mmCIF file of C-alpha atoms in Angstrom:
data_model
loop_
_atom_site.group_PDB
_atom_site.id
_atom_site.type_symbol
_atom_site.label_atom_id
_atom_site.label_comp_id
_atom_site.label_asym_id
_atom_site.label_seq_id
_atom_site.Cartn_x
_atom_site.Cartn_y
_atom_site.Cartn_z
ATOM 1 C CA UNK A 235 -44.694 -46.169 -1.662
ATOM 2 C CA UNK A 236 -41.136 -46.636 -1.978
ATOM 3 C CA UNK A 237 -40.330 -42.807 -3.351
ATOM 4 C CA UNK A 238 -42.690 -42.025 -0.326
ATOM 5 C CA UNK A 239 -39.583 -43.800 1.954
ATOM 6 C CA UNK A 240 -36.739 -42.221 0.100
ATOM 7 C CA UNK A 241 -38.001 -38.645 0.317
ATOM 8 C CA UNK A 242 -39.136 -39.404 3.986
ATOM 9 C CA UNK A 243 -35.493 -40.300 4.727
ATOM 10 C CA UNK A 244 -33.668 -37.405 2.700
ATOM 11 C CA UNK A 245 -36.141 -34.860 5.045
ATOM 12 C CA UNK A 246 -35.567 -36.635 7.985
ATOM 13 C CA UNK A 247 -31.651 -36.643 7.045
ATOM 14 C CA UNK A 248 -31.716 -33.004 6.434
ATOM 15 C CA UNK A 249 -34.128 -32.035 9.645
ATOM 16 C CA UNK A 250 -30.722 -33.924 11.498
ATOM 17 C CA UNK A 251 -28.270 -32.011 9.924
ATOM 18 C CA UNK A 252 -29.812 -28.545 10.315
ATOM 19 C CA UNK A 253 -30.064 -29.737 13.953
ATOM 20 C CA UNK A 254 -26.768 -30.850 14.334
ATOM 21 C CA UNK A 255 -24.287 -29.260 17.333
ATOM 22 C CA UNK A 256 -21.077 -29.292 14.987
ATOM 23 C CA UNK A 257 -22.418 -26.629 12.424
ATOM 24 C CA UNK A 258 -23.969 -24.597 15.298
ATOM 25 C CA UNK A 259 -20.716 -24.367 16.370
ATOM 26 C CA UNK A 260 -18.833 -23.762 12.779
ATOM 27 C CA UNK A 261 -21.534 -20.575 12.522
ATOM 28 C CA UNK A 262 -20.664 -19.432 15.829
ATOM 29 C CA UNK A 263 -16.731 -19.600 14.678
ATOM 30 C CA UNK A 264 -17.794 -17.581 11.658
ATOM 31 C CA UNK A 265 -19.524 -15.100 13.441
ATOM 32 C CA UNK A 266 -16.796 -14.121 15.530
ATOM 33 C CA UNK A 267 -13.919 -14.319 12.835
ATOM 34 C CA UNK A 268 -16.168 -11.719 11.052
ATOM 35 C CA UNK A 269 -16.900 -9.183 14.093
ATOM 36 C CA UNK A 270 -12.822 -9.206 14.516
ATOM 37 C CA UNK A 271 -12.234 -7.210 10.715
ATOM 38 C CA UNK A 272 -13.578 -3.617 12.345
ATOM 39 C CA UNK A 273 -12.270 -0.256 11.328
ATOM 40 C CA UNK A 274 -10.605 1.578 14.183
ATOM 41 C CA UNK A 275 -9.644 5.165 14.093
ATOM 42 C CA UNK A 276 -6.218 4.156 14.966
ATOM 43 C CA UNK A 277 -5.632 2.017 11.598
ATOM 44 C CA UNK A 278 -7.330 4.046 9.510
ATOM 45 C CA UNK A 279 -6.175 3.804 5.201
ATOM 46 C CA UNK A 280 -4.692 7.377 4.163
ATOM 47 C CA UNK A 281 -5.233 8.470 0.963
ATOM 48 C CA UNK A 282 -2.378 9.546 -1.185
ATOM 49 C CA UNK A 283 -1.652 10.452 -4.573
ATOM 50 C CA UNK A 284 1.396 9.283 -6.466
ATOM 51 C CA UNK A 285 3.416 12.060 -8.390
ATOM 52 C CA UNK A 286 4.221 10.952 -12.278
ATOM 53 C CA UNK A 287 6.816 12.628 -14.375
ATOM 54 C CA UNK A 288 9.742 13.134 -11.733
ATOM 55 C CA UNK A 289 13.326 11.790 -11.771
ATOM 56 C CA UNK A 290 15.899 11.608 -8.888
ATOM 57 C CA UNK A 291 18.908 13.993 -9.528
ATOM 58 C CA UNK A 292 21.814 12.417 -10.961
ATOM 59 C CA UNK A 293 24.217 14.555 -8.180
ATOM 60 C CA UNK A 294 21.849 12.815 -5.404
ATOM 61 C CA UNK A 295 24.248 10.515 -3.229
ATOM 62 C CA UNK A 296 23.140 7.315 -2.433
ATOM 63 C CA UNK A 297 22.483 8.028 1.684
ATOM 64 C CA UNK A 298 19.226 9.750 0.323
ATOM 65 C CA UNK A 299 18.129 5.990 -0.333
ATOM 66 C CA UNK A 300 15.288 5.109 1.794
ATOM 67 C CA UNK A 301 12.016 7.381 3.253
ATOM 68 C CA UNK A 302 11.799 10.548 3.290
ATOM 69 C CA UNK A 303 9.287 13.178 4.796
ATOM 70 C CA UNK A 304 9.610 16.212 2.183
ATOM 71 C CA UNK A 305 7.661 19.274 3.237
ATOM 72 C CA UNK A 306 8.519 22.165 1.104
ATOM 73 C CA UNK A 307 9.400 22.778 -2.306
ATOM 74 C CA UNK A 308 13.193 23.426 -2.077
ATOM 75 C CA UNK A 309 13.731 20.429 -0.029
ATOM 76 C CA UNK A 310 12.025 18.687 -2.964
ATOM 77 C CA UNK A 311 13.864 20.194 -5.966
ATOM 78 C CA UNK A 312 17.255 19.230 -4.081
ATOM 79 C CA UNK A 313 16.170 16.198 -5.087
ATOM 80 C CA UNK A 314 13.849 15.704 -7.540
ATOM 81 C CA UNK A 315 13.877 17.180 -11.291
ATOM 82 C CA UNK A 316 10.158 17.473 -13.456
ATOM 83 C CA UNK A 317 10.683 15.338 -16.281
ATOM 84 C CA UNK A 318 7.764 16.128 -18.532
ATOM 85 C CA UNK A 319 6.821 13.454 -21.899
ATOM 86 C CA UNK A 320 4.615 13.636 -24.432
ATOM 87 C CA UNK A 321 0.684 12.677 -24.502
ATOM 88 C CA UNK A 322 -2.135 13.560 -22.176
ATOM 89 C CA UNK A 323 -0.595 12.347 -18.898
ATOM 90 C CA UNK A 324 3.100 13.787 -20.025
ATOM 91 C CA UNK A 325 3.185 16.952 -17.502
ATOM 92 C CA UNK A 326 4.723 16.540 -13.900
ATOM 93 C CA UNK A 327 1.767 16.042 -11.279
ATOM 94 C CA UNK A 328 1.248 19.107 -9.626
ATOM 95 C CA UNK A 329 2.495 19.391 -5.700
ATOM 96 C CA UNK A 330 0.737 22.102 -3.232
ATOM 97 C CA UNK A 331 3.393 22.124 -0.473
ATOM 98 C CA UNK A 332 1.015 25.032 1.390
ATOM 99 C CA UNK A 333 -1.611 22.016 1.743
ATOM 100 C CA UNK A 334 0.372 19.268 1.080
ATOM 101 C CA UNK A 335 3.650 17.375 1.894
ATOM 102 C CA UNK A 336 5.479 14.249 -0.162
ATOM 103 C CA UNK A 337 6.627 11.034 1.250
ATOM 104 C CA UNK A 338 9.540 9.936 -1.167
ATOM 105 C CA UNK A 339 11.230 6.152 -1.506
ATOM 106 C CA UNK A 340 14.109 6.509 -3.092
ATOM 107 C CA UNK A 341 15.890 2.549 -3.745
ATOM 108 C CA UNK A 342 19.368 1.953 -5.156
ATOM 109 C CA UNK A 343 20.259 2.022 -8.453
ATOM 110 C CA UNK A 344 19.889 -1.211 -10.261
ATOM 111 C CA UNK A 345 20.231 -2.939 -13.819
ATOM 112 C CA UNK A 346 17.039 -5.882 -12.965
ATOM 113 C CA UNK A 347 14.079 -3.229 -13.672
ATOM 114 C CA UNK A 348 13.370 -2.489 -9.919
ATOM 115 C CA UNK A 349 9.746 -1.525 -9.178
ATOM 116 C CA UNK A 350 8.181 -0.033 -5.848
ATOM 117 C CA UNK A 351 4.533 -1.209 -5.501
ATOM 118 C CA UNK A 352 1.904 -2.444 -3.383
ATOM 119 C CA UNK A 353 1.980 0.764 -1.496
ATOM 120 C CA UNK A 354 -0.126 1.519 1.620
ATOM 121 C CA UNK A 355 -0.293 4.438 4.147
ATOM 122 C CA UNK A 356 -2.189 4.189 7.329
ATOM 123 C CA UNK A 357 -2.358 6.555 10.333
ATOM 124 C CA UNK A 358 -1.659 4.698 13.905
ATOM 125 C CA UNK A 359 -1.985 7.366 16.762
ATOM 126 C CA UNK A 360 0.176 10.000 16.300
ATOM 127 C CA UNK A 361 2.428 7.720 13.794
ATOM 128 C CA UNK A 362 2.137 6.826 9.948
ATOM 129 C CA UNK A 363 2.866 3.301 8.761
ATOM 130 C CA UNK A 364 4.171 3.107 5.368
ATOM 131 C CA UNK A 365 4.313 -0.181 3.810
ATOM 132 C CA UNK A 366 5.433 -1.190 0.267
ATOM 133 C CA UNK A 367 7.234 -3.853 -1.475
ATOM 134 C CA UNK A 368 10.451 -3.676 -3.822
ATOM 135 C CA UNK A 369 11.253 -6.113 -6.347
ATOM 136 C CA UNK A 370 13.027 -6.905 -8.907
ATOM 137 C CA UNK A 371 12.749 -8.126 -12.322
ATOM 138 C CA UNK A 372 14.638 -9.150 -15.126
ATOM 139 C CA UNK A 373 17.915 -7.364 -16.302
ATOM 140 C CA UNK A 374 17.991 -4.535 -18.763
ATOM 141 C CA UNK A 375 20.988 -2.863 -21.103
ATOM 142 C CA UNK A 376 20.500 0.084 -18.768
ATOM 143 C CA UNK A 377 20.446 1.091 -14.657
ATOM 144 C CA UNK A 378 17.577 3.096 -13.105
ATOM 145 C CA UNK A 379 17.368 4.352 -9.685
ATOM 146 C CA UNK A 380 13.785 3.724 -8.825
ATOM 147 C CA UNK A 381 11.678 6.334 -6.622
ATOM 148 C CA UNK A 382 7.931 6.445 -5.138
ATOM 149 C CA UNK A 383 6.414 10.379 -4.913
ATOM 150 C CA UNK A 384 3.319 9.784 -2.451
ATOM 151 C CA UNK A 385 1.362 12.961 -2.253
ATOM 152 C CA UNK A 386 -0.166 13.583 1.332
ATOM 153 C CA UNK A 387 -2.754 16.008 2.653
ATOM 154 C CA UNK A 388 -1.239 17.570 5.680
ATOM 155 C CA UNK A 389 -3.898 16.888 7.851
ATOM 156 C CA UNK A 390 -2.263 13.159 8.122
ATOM 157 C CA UNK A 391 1.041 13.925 10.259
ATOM 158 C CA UNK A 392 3.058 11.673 12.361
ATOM 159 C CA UNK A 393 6.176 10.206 12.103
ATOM 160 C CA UNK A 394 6.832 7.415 9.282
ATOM 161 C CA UNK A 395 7.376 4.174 10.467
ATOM 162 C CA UNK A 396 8.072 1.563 7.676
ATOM 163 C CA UNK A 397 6.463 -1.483 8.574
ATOM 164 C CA UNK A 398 8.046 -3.575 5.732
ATOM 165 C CA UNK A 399 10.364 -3.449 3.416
ATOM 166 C CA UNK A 400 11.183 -6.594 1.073
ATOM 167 C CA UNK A 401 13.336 -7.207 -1.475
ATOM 168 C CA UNK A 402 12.643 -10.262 -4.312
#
């Protein structure tokens, strides 16, 4: 009779809680949070590739730091050389400037092994927002001047709008 009490309590216990007004209201809360993460056409993710096996020119000045919209190929070899290494991956990636265009980040030159990641491209109206982060790591013997070579299918035009930019 007495296990007949407890497990009469713990239902009747439960029964409360499923009835109770504070978590109708925490699943109402989650139920909008969760309708507010929708797709629109006007923040849409666009795919790029990034180019391997290319170095910046050592005659390129350093006002050619920062984003660049490069849309044919002589534009692109003013400032970018192939630089081709052994093993599978070793040749420069291919760029088809008839379909394609490039969207180059060029940084400064640096000695603390500089590294442009955590790249994203979206489309917003009739504008791109390009967003990456630079940082910085520990210092080397030698200076690089880091680049980014984001491949774009020219059906995604606009004008580039960097939406952040941060330096660690």
């Amino acid at each position: 009779m007495k296990n007949f009490g407890l497990t009469l309590s713990a239902a009747t216990m439960l029964f409360l809680a499923c009835g109770n007004p504070a978590n109708e209201k925490k699943e109402k809360i989650d139920t909008i949070d969760s309708s507010v993460v929708v797709e629109t056409p006007l923040d849409q993710q666009v795919p790029f590739a990034v180019a391997n096996n290319y170095f910046i020119k050592n005659d390129v000045s350093d006002d050619k730091n920062g984003v660049h919209k490069i849309e044919n190929q002589a534009d692109f070899d003013a400032i970018f050389a192939p630089a081709a290494t052994m093993g599978d991956n070793g040749m420069p990636t291919a760029i088809d400037f008839s379909k394609e265009y490039v969207i180059a980040i060029i940084s400064k030159t640096s000695d603390l092994n500089p590294q442009i990641d955590q790249i994203t491209l979206k489309q917003d109206g009739t504008n791109l927002l390009l967003d990456y982060k630079e940082t910085v790591g520990e210092k080397q013997s030698y200076s690089i001047r880091p680049a980014a070579v984001l491949i774009v299918d020219k059906q995604y035009q606009g004008d580039i709008n960097v939406r952040s930019h941060e330096t660690l």
